[in-house]
PDB file of C-alpha atoms and ligand atoms in Angstrom:
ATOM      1  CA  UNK A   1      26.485  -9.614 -12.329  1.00 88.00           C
ATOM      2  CA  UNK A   2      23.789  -7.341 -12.977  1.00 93.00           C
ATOM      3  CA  UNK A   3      21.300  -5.998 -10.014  1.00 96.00           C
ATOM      4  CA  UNK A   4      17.753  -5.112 -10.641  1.00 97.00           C
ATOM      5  CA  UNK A   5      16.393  -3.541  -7.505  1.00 97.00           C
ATOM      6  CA  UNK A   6      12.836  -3.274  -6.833  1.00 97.00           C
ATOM      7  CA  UNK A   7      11.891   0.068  -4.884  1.00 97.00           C
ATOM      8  CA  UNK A   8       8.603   1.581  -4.244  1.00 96.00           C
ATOM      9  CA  UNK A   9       5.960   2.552  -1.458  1.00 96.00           C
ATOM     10  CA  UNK A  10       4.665  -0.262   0.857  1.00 95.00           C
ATOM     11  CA  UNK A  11       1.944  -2.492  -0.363  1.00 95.00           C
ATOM     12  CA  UNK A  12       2.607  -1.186  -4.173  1.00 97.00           C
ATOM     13  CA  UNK A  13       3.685  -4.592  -5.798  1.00 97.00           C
ATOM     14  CA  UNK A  14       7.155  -5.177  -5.486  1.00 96.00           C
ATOM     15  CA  UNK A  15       7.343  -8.424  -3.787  1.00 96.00           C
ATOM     16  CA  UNK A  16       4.791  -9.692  -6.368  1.00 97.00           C
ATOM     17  CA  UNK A  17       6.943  -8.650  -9.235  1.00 97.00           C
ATOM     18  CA  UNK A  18      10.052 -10.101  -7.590  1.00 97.00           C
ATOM     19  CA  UNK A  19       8.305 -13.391  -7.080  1.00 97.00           C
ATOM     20  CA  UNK A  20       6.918 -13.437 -10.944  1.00 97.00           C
ATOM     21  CA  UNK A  21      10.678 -12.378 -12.653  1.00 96.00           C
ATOM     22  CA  UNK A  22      12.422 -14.797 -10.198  1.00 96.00           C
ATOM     23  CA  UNK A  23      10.062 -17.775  -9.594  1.00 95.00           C
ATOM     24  CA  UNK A  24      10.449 -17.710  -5.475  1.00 95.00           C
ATOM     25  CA  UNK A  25       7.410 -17.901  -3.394  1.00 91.00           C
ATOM     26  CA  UNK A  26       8.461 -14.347  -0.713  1.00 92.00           C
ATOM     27  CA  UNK A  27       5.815 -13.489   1.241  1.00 85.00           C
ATOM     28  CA  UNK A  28       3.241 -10.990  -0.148  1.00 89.00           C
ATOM     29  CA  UNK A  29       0.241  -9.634   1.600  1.00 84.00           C
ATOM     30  CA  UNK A  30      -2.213  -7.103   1.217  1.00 78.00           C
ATOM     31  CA  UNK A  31      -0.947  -4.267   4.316  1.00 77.00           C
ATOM     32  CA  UNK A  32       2.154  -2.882   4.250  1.00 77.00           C
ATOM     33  CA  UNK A  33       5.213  -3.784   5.927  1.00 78.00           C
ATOM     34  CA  UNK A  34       5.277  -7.390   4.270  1.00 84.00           C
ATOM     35  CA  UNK A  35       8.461  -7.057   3.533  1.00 83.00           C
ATOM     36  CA  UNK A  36      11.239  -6.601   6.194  1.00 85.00           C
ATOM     37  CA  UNK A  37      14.412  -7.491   5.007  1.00 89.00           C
ATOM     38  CA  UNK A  38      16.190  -6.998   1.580  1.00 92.00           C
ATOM     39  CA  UNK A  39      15.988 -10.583  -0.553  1.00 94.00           C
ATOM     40  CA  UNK A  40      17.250 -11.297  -4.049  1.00 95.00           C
ATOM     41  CA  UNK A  41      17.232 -13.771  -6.612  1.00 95.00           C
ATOM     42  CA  UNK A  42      18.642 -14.971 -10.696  1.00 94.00           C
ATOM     43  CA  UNK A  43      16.012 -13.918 -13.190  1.00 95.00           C
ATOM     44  CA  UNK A  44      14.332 -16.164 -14.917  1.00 93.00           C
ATOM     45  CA  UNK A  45      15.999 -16.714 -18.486  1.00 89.00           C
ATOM     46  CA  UNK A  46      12.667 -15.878 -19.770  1.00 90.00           C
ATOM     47  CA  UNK A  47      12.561 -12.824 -18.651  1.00 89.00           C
ATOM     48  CA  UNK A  48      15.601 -11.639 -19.571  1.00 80.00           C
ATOM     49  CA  UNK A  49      16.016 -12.411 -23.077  1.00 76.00           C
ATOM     50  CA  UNK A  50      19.488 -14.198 -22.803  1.00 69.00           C
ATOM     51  CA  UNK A  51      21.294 -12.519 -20.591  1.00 65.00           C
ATOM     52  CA  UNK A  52      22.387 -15.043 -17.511  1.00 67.00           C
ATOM     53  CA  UNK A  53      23.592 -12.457 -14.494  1.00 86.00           C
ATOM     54  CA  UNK A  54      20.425 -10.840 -13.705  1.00 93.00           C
ATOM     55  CA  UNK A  55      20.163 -10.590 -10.434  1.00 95.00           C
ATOM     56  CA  UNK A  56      16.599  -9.204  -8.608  1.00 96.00           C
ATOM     57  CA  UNK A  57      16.819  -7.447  -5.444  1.00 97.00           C
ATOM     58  CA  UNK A  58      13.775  -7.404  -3.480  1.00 96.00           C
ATOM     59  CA  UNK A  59      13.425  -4.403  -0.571  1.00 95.00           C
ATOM     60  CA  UNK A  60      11.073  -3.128   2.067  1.00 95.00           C
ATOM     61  CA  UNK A  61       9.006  -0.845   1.484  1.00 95.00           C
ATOM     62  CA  UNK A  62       9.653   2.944   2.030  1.00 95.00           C
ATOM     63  CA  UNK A  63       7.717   6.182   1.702  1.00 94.00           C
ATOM     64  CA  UNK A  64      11.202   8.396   1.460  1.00 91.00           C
ATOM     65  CA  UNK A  65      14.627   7.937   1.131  1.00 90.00           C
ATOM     66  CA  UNK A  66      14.629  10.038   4.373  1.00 84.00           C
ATOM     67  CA  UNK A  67      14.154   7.007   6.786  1.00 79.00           C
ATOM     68  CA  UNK A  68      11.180   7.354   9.518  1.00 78.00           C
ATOM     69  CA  UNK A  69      11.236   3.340   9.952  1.00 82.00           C
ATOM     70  CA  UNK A  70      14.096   0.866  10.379  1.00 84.00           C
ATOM     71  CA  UNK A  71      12.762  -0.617   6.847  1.00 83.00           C
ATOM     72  CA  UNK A  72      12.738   2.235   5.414  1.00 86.00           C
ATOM     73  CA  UNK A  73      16.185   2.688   6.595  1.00 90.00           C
ATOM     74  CA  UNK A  74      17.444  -0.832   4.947  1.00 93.00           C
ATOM     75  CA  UNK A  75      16.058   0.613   1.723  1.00 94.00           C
ATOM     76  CA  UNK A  76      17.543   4.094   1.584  1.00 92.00           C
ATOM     77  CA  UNK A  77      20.905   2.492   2.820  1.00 94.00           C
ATOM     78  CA  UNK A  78      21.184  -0.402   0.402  1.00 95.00           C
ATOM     79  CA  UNK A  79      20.488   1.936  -2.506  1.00 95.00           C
ATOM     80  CA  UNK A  80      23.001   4.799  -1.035  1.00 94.00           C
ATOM     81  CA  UNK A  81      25.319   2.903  -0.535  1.00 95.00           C
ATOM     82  CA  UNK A  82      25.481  -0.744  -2.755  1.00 94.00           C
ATOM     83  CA  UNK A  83      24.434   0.814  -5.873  1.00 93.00           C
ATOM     84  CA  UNK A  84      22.366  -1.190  -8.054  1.00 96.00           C
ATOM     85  CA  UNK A  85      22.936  -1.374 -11.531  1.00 96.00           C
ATOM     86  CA  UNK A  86      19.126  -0.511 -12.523  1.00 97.00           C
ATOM     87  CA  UNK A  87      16.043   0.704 -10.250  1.00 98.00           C
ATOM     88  CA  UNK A  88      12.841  -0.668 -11.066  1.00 98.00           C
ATOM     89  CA  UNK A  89      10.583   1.525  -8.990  1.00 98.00           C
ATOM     90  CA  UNK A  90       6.851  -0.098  -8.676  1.00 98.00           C
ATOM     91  CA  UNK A  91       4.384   2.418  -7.978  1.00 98.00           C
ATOM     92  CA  UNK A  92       1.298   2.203  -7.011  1.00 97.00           C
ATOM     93  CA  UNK A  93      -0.995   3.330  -9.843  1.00 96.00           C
ATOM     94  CA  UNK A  94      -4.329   3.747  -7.677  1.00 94.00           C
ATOM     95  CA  UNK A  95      -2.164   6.322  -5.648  1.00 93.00           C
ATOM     96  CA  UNK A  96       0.003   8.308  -7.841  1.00 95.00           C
ATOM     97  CA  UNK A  97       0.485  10.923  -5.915  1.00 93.00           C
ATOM     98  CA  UNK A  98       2.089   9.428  -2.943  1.00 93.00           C
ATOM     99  CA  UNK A  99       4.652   7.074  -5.238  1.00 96.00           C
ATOM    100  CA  UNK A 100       6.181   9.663  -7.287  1.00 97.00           C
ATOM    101  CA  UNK A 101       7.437  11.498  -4.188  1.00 96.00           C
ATOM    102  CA  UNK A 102       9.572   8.628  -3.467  1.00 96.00           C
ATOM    103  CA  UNK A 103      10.209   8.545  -7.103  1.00 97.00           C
ATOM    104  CA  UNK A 104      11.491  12.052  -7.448  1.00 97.00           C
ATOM    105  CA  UNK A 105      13.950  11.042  -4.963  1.00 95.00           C
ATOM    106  CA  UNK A 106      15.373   7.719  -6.521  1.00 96.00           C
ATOM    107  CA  UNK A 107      15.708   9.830  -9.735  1.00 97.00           C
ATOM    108  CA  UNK A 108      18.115  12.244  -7.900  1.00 95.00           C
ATOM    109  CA  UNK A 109      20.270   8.795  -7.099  1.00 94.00           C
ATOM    110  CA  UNK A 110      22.071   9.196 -10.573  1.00 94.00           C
ATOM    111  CA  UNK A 111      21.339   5.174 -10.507  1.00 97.00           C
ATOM    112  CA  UNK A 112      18.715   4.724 -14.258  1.00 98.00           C
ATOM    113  CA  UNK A 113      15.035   4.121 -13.088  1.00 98.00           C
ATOM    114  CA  UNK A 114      12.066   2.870 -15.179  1.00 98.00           C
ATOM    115  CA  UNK A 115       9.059   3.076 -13.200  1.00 98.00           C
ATOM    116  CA  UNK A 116       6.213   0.461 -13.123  1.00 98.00           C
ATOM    117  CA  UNK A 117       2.696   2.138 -13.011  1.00 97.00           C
ATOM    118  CA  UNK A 118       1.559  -1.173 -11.180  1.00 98.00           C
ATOM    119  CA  UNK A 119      -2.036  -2.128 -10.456  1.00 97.00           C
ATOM    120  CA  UNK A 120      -3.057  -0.096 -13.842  1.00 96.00           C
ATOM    121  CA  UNK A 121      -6.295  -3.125 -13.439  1.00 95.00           C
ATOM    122  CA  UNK A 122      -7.234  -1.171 -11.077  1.00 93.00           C
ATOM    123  CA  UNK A 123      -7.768   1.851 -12.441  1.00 90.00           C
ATOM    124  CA  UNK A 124      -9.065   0.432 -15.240  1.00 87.00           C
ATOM    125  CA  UNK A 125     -12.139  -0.695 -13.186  1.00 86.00           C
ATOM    126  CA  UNK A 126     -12.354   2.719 -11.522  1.00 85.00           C
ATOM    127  CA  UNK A 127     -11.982   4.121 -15.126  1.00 84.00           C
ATOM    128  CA  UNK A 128      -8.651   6.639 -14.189  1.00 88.00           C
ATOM    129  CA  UNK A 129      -6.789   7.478 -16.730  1.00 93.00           C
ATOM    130  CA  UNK A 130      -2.705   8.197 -16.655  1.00 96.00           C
ATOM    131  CA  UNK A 131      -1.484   9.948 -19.668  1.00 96.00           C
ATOM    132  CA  UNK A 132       1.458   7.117 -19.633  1.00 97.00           C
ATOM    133  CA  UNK A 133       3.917   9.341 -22.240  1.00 97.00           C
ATOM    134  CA  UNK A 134       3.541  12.747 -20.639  1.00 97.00           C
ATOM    135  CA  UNK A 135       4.360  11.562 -17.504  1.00 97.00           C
ATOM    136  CA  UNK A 136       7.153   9.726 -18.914  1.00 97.00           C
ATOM    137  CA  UNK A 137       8.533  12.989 -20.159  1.00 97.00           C
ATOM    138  CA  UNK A 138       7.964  14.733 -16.974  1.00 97.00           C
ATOM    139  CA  UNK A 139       9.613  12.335 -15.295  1.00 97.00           C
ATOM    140  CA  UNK A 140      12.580  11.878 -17.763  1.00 96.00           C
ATOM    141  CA  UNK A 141      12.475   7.868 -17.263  1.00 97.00           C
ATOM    142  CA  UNK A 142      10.270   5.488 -19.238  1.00 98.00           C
ATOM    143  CA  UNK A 143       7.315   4.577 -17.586  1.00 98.00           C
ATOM    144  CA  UNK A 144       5.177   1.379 -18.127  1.00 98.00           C
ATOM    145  CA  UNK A 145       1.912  -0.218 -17.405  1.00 97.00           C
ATOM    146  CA  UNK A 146       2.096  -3.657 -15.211  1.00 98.00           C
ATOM    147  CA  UNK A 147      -0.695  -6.006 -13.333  1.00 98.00           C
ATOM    148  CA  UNK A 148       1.884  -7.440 -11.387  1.00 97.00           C
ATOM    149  CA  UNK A 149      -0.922 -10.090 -10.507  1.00 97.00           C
ATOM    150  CA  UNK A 150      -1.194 -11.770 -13.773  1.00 97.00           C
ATOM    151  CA  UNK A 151       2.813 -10.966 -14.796  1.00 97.00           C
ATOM    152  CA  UNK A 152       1.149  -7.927 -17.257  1.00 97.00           C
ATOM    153  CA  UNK A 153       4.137  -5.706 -18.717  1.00 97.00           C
ATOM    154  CA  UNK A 154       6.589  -7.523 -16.683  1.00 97.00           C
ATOM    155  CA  UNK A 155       8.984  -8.532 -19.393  1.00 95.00           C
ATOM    156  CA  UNK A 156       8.467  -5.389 -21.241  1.00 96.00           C
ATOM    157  CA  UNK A 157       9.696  -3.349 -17.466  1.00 97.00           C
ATOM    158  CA  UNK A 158      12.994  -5.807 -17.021  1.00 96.00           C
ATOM    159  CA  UNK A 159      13.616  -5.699 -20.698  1.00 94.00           C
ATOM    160  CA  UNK A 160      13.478  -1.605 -20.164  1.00 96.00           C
ATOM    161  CA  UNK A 161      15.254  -1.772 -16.955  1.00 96.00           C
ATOM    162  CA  UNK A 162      18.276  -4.094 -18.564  1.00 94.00           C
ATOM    163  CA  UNK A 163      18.595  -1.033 -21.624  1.00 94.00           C
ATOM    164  CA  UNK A 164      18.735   1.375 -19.146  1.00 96.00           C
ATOM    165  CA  UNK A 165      22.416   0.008 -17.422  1.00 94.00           C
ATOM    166  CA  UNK A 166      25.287   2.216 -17.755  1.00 93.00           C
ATOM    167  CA  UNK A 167      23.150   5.266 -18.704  1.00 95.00           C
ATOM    168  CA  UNK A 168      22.900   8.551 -17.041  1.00 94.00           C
ATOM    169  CA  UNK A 169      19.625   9.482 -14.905  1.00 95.00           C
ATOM    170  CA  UNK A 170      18.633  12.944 -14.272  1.00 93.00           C
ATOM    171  CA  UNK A 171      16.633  14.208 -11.168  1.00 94.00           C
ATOM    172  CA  UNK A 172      13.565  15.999 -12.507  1.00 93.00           C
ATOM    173  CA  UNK A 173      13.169  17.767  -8.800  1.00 93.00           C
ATOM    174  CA  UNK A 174      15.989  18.730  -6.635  1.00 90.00           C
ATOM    175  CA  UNK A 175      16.124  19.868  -3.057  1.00 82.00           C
ATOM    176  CA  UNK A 176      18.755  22.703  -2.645  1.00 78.00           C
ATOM    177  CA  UNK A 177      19.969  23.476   1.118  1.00 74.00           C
ATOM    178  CA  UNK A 178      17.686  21.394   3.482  1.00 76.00           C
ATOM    179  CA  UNK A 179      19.457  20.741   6.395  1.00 75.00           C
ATOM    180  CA  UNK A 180      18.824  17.239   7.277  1.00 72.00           C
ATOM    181  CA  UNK A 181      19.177  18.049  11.153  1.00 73.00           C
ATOM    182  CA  UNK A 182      16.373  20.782  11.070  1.00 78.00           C
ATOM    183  CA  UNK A 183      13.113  19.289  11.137  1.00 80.00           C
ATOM    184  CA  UNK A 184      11.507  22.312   9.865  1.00 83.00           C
ATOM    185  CA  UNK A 185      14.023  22.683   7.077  1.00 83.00           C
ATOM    186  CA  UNK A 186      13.015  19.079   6.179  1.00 84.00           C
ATOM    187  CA  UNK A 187       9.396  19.506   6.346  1.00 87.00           C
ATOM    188  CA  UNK A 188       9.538  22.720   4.332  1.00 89.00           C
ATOM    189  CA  UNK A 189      11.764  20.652   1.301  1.00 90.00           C
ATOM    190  CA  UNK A 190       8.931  17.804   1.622  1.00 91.00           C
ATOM    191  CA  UNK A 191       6.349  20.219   1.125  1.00 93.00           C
ATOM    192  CA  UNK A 192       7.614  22.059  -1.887  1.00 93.00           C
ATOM    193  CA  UNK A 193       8.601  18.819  -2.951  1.00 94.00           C
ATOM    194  CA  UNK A 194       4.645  17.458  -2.791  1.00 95.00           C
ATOM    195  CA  UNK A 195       3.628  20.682  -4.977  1.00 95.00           C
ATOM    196  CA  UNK A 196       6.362  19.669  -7.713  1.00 96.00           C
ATOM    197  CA  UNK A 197       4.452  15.916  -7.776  1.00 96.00           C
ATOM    198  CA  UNK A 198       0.839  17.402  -7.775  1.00 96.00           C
ATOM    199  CA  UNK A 199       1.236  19.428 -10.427  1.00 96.00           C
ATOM    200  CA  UNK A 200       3.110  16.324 -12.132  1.00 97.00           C
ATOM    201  CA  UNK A 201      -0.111  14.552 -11.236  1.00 97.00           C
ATOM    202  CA  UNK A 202      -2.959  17.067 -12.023  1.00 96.00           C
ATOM    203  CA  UNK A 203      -1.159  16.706 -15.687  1.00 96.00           C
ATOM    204  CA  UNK A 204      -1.351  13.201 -16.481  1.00 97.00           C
ATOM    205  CA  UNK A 205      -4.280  12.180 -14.237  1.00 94.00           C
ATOM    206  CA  UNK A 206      -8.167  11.238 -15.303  1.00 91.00           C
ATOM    207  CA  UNK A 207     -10.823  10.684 -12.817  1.00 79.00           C
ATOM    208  CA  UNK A 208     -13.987   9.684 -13.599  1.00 67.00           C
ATOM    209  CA  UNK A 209     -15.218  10.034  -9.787  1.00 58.00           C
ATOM    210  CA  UNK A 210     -14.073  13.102  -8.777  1.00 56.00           C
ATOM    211  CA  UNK A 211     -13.497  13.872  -5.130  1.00 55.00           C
ATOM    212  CA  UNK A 212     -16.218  16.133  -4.953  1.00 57.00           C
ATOM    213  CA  UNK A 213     -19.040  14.295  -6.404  1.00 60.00           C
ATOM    214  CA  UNK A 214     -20.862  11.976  -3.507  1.00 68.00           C
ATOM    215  CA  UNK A 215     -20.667   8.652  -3.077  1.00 71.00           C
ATOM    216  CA  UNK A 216     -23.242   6.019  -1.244  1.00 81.00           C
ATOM    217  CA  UNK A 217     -20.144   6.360   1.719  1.00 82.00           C
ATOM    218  CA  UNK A 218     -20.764  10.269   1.855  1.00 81.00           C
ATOM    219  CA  UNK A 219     -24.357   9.331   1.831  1.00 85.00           C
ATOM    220  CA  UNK A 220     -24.559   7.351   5.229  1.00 89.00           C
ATOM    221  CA  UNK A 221     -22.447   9.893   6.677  1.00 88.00           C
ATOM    222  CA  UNK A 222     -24.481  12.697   5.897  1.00 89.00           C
ATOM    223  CA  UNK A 223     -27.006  11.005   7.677  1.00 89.00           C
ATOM    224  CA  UNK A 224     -25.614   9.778  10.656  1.00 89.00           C
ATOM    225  CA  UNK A 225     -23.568  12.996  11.438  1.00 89.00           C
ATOM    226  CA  UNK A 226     -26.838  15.031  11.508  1.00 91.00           C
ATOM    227  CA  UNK A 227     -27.307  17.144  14.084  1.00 90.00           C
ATOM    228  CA  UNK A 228     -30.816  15.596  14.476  1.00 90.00           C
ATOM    229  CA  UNK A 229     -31.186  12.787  12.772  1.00 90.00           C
ATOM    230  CA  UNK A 230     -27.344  11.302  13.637  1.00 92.00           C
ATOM    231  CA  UNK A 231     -28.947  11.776  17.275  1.00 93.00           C
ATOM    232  CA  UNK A 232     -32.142   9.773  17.043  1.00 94.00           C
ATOM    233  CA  UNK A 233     -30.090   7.115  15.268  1.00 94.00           C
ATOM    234  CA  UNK A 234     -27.506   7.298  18.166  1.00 94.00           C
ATOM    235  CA  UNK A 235     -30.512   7.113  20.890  1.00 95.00           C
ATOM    236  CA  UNK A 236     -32.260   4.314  19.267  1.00 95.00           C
ATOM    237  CA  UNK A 237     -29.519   2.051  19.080  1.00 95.00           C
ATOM    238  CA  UNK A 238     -28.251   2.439  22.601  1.00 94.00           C
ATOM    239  CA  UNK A 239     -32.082   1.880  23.482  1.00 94.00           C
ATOM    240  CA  UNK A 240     -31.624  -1.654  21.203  1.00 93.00           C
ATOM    241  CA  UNK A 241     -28.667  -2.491  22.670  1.00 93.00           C
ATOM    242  CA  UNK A 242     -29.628  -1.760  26.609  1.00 92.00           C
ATOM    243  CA  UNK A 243     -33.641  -3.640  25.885  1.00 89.00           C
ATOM    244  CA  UNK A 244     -31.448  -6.683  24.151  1.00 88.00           C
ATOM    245  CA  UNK A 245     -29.012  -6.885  27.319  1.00 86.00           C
ATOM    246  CA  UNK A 246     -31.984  -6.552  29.795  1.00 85.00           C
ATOM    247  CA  UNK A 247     -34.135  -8.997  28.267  1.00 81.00           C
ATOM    248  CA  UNK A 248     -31.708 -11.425  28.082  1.00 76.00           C
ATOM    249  CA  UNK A 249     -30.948 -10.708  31.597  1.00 78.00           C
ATOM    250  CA  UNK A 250     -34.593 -11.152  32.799  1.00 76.00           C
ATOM    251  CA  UNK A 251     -34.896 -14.815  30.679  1.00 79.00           C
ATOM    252  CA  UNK A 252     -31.639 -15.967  32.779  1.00 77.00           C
ATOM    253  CA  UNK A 253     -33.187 -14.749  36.130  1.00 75.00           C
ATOM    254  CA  UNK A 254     -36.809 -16.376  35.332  1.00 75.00           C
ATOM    255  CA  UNK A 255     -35.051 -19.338  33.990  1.00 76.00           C
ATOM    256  CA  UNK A 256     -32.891 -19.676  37.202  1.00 72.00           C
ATOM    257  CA  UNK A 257     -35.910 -19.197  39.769  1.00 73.00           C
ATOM    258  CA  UNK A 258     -37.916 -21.764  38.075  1.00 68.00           C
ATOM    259  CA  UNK A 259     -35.289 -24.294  38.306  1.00 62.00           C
ATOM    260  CA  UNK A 260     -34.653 -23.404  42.034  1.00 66.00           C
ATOM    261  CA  UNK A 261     -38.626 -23.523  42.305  1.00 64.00           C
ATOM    262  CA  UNK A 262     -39.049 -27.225  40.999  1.00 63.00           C
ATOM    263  CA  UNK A 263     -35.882 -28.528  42.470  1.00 61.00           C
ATOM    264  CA  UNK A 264     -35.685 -26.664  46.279  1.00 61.00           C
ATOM    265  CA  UNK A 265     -34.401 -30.113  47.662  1.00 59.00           C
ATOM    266  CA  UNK A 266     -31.118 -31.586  46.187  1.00 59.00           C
ATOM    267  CA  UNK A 267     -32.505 -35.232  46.322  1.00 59.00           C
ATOM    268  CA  UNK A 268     -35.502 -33.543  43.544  1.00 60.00           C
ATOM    269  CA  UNK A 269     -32.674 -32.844  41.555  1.00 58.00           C
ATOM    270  CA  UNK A 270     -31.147 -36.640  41.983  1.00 60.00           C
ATOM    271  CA  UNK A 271     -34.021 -37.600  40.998  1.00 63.00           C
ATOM    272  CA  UNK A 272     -34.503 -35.844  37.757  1.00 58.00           C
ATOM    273  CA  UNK A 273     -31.444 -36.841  36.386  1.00 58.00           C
TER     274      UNK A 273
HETATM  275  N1  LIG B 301      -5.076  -5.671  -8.360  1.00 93.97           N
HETATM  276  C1  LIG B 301      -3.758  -5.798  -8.254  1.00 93.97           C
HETATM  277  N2  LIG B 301      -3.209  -6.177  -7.083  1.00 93.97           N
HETATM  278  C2  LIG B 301      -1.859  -6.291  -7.029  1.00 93.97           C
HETATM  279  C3  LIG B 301      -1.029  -6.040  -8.137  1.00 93.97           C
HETATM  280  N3  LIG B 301       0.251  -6.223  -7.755  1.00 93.97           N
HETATM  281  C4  LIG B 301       0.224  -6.601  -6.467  1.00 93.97           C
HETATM  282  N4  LIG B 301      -1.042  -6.646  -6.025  1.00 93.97           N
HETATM  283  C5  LIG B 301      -1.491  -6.975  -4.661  1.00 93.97           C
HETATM  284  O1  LIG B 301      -1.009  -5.960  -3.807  1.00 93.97           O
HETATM  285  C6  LIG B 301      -0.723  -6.497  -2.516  1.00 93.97           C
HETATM  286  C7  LIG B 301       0.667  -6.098  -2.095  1.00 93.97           C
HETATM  287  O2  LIG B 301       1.617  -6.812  -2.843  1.00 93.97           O
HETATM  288  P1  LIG B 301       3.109  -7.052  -2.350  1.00 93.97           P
HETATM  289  O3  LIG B 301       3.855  -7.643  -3.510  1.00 93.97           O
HETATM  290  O4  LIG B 301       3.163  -7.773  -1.062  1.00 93.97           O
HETATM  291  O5  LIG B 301       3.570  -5.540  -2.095  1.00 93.97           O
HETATM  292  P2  LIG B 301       4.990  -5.017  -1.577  1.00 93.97           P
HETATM  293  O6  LIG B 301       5.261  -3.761  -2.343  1.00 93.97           O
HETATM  294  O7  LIG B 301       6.022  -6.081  -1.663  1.00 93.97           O
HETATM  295  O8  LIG B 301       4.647  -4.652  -0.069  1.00 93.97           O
HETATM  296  P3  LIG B 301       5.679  -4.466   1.172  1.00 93.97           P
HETATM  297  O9  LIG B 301       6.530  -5.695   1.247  1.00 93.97           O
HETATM  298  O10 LIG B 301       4.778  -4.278   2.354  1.00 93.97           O
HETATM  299  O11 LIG B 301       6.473  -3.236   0.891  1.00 93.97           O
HETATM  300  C8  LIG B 301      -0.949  -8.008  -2.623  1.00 93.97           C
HETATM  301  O12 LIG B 301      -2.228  -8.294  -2.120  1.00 93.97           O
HETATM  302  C9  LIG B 301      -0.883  -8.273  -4.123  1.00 93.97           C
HETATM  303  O13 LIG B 301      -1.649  -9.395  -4.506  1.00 93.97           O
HETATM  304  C10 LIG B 301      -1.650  -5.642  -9.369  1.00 93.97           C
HETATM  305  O14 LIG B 301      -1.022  -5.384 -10.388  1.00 93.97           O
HETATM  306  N5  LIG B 301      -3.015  -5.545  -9.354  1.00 93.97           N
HETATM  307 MG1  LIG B 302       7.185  -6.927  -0.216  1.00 93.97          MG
END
């Protein structure tokens, strides 16, 4: 029996892929944290081109294989310790940055990885560009395109991940005498290790939009963080909100003394009715 583990960053995919290669209906959702407990499955034959004991192992998500969150923690442990056959690490392609540091560490796990640059439909719409090959050889793991969504590159990334078994992984980034139980130590290792994946990063990325040009966002808050004009804003929509709450006040009060006017006697009211 073969295991095919899916590993990535919250909200990146995986439970989407998992769902597409094995036909079950897991929950998937749009915030992270969806996922909660590990969860696996048989391939479907047609993804796997024959071979019957593929097995797909769906996991939480997790930002490090240091864990901060008890999810985390299932996914750094089952991957420690059960060694799976194959990692299939989804990353998120609309934040590349963030992925490959959890990347860099799965590649030190001496378990093969091919990584899915999900969501590429994205970034297709935002027009960013990922030199695919270079960062395939930076990495020193194939690397390939998927739109989880509409099952895009998904037979092409088990089909990798199933050539991969047996063979040896390299880490591209390795941290040398961090002390685990020194918080400083560790966030000293994470930072270096953020430099190693920006530089990775500024390499293979494209942005049409760069951060510095202005956007219709930057725009309204230019203007409503002015030092004079954010102010006059401010003051004429607490003026708004206090002349809505008054008048509406007022019409209850008028309204209430008329109908205490017409009907001062309680057999007026018995009347009316
Ligand atoms: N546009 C686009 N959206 C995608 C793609 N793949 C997944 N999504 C969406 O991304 C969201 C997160 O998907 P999940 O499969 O739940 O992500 P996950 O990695 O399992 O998340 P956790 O379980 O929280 O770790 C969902 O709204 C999916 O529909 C893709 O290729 N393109
Ligand atoms: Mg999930």
């Amino acid at each position: 029996m073969i295991r095919i583990v899916m590993a990535g960053n919250p909200n990146s995919g995986k439970t989407t892929v998992y769902n597409a290669i094995t036909g079950r209906m897991e929950r998937v959702g749009n915030w992270t944290g969806v996922t909660v407990e590990k969860k696996e499955f048989a391939i479907k034959k047609e993804y796997c081109s024959g071979n019957e004991d593929l097995i797909a192992v769906d996991l939480p998500g997790a930002y490090s294989m240091s864990p901060f969150t008890s999810e985390e923690g299932i996914t750094s442990k089952y991957i420690r310790d059960e060694k799976p056959d194959v990692i299939i690490n989804i990353t998120d392609a609309t934040n590349l940055g963030r992925s490959l540091f959890f990347t860099t560490q799965l590649l030190e796990m001496g378990i093969p990885v091919v990584v899915a640059l999900n969501k590429i439909d994205i970034n297709d719409s935002k027009e960013t560009g990922i030199d695919v090959s270079q960062l395939s050889a930076l990495l020193g793991c194939p690397v390939i395109e998927t739109v989880a969504t509409e099952k895009r590159g998904l037979k092409e990334i088990v089909e990798t991940a199933v050539s991969l078994i047996g063979k040896e992984q390299k880490a591209v980034y390795t941290e040398k005498g961090v002390d685990l139980l020194d918080k400083a130590s560790v966030e000293e290792a994470d930072r270096k290790r953020f430099e190693f994946v920006k530089d990775v990063v500024d390499k293979v990325e494209t942005r049409k939009v760069q951060a510095k040009d202005t956007n219709k966002g930057d725009y309204i808050d230019a203007v409503l963080t002015h030092p004079v004009g954010g102010l006059i804003i401010f003051a004429a929509i607490m003026f708004f909100v206090f002349w809505v709450s008054q008048a509406k006040i007022a019409d209850i009060c008028l309204e209430h003394q008329s109908f205490s006017i017409r009907y001062s006697k309680k057999s007026d009211f018995r009347e009316n009715l």
